[in-house]
CSV table of C-alpha atoms in Angstrom, one decimal:
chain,number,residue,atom,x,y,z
V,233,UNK,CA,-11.7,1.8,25.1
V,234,UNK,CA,-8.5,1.3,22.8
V,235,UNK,CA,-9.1,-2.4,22.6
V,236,UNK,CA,-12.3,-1.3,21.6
V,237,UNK,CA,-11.0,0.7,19.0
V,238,UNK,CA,-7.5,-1.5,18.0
V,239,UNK,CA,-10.7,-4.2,17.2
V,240,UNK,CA,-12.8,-2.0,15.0
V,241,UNK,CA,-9.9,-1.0,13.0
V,242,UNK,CA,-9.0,-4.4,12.5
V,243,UNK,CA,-11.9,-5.5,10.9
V,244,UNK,CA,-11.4,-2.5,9.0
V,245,UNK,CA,-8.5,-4.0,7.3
V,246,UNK,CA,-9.9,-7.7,7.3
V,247,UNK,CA,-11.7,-7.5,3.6
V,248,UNK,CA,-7.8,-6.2,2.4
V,249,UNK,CA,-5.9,-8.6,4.5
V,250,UNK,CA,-8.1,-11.6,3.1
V,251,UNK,CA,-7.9,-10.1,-0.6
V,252,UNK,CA,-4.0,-10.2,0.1
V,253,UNK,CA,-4.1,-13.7,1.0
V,254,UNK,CA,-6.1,-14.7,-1.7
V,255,UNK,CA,-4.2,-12.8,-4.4
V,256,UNK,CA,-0.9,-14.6,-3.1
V,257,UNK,CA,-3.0,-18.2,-3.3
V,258,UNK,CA,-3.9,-17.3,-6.8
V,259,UNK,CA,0.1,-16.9,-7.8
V,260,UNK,CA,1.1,-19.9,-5.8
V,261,UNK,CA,-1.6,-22.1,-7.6
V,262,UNK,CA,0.0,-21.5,-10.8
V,263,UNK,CA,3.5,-22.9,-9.2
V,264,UNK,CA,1.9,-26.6,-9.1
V,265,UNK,CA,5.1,-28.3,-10.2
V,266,UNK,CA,6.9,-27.6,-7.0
V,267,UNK,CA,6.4,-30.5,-4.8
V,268,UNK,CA,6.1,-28.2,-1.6
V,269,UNK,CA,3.4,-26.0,-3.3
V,270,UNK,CA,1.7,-28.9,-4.7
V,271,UNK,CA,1.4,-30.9,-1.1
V,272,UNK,CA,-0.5,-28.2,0.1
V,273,UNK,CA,-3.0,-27.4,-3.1
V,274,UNK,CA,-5.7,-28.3,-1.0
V,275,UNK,CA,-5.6,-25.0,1.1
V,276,UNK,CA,-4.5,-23.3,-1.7
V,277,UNK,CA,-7.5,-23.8,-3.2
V,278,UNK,CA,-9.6,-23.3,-0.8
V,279,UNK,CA,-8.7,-19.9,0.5
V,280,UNK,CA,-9.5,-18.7,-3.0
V,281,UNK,CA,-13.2,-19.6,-2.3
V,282,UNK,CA,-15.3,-16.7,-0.5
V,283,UNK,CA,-16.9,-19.6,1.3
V,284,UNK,CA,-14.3,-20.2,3.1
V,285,UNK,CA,-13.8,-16.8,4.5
V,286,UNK,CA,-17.6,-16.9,5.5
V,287,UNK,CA,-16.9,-19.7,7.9
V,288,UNK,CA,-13.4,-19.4,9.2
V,289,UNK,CA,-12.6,-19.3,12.6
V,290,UNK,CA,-9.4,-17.5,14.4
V,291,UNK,CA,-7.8,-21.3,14.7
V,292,UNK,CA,-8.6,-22.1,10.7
V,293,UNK,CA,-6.9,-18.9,9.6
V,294,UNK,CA,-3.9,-19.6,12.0
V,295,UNK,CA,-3.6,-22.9,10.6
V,296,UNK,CA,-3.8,-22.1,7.1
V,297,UNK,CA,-1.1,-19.2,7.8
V,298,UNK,CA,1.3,-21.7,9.0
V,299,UNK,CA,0.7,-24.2,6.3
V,300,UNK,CA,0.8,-21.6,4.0
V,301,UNK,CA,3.9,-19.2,5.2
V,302,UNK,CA,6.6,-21.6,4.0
V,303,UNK,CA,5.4,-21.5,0.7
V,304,UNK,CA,6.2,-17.7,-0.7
V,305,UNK,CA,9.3,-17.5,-0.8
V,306,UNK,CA,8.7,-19.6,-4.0
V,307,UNK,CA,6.6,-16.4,-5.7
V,308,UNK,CA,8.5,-14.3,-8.0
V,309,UNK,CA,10.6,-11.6,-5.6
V,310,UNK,CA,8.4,-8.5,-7.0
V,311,UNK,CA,5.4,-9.9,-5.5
V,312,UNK,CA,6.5,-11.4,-2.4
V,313,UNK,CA,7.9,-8.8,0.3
V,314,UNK,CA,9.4,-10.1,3.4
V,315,UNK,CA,7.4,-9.8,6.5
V,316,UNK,CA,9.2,-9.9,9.7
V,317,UNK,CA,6.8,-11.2,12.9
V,318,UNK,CA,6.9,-11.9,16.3
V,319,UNK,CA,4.4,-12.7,18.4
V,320,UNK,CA,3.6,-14.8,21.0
V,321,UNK,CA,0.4,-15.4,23.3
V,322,UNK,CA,-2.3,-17.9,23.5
V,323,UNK,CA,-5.6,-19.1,22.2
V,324,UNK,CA,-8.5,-19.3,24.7
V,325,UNK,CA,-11.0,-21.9,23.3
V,326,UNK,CA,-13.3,-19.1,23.5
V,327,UNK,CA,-11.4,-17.6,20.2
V,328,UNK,CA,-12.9,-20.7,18.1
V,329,UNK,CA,-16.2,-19.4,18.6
V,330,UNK,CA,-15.3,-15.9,16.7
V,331,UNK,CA,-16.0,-16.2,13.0
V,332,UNK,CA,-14.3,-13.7,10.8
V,333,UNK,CA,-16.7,-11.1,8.8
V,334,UNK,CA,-16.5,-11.4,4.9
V,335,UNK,CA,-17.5,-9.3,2.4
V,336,UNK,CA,-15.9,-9.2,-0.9
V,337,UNK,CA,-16.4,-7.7,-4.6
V,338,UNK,CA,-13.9,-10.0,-5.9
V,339,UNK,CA,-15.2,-10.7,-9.8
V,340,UNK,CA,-12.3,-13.3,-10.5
V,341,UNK,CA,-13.1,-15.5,-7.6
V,342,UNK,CA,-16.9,-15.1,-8.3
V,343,UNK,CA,-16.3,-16.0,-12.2
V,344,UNK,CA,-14.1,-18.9,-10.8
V,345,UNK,CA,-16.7,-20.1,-8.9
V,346,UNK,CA,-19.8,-19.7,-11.1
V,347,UNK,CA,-17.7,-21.5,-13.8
V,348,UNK,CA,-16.5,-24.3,-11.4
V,349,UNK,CA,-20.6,-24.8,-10.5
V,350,UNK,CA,-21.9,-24.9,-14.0
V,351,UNK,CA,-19.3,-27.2,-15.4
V,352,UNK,CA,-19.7,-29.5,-12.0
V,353,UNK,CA,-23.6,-28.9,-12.8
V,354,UNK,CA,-23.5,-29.4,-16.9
V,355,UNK,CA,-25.7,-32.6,-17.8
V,356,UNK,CA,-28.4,-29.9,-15.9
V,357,UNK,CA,-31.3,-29.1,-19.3
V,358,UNK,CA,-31.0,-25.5,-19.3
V,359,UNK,CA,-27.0,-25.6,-18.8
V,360,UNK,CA,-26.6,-27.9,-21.8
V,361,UNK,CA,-28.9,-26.1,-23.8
V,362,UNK,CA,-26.9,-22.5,-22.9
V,363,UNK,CA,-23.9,-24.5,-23.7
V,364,UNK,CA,-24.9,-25.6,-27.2
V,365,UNK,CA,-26.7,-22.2,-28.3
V,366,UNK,CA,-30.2,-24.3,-28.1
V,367,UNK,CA,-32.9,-21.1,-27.1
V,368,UNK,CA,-34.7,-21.7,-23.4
V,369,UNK,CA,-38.1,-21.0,-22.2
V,370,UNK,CA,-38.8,-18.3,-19.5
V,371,UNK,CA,-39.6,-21.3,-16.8
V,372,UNK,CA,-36.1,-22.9,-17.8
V,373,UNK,CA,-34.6,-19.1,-16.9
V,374,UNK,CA,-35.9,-19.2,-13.9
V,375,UNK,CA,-34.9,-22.2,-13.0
V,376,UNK,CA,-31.4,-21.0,-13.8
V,377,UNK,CA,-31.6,-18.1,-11.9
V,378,UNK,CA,-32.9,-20.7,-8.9
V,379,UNK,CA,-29.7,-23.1,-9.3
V,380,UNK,CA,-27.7,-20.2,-9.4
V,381,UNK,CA,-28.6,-17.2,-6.9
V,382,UNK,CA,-30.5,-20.0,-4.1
V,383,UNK,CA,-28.5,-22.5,-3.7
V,384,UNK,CA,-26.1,-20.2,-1.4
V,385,UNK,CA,-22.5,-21.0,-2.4
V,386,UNK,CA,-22.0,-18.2,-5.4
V,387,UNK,CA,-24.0,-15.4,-3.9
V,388,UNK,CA,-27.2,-13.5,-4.8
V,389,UNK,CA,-29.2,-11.6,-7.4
V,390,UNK,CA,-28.7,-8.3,-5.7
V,391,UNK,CA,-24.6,-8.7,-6.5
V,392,UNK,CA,-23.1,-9.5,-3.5
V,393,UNK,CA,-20.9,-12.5,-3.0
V,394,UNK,CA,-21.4,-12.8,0.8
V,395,UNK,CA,-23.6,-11.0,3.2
């Protein structure tokens, strides 16, 4: 019963623990000139995308902790408390099969992305002709609203980023 109730309050805290993480890989991608931060800009990166949360496993998120630990005591002092840990146990392979829930309202990382797909996505008719003030038809619109809300990676009409 209180592993029962140790989990549910965990996953309680997930959505805040992952917004932590992201907020601090938001601050250590603007600290690109250092050579240790910019070796690992890859998962830096990535744990800014909600995608990523949506598919990460127990071993991913330990993996990106360790690659990632090293690396703030390079944020600014006001932002970057000292966290003290000890633990020690093991990983049954069964652990890679749990996949941790995500949800998140996060505007910035949604804007991020939605910019990053229309500019990886702008030789597209009706992006070019939003880009250069050109008026569309109401088939071009929905065929925006198609690229954007049904292709799965920026989230949907109703305003969620990830169910």
């Amino acid at each position: 019963m209180n592993l029962q109730l140790s989990v549910l309050n965990g996953e309680r805290k997930l959505p805040n623990l992952i917004q932590n993480v992201v907020q601090k890989a938001e601050k250590l991608s603007k600290k690109a000139s250092i050579p240790a931060v910019n070796n690992k800009m890859e998962t830096i990166l990535a744990v800014q995308n909600s995608v990523f949360w949506h598919n990460v496993s127990i071993p991913l998120a330990e993996k990106v902790r360790i690659e990632l630990r090293d690396l703030l005591k390079f944020l600014d002092e006001e932002t970057a408390p000292v966290y003290y840990t000890s633990f020690e146990g093991e990983l049954e392979d069964s652990a890679s099969d749990y996949h941790v829930p995500f949800q998140t309202t996060d505007l910035k990382a949604y804007k991020r992305n939605t910019e990053q797909y229309l500019r990886e996505h702008s030789k597209h008719i009706t992006i070019y002709k939003l880009r250069n003030n050109v008026p569309i038809t109401k088939h071009e619109l929905a065929e925006l609203e198609k690229m954007l809300f049904e292709q799965g990676s920026l989230g949907t009409k109703v305003g969620r980023i990830l169910a």
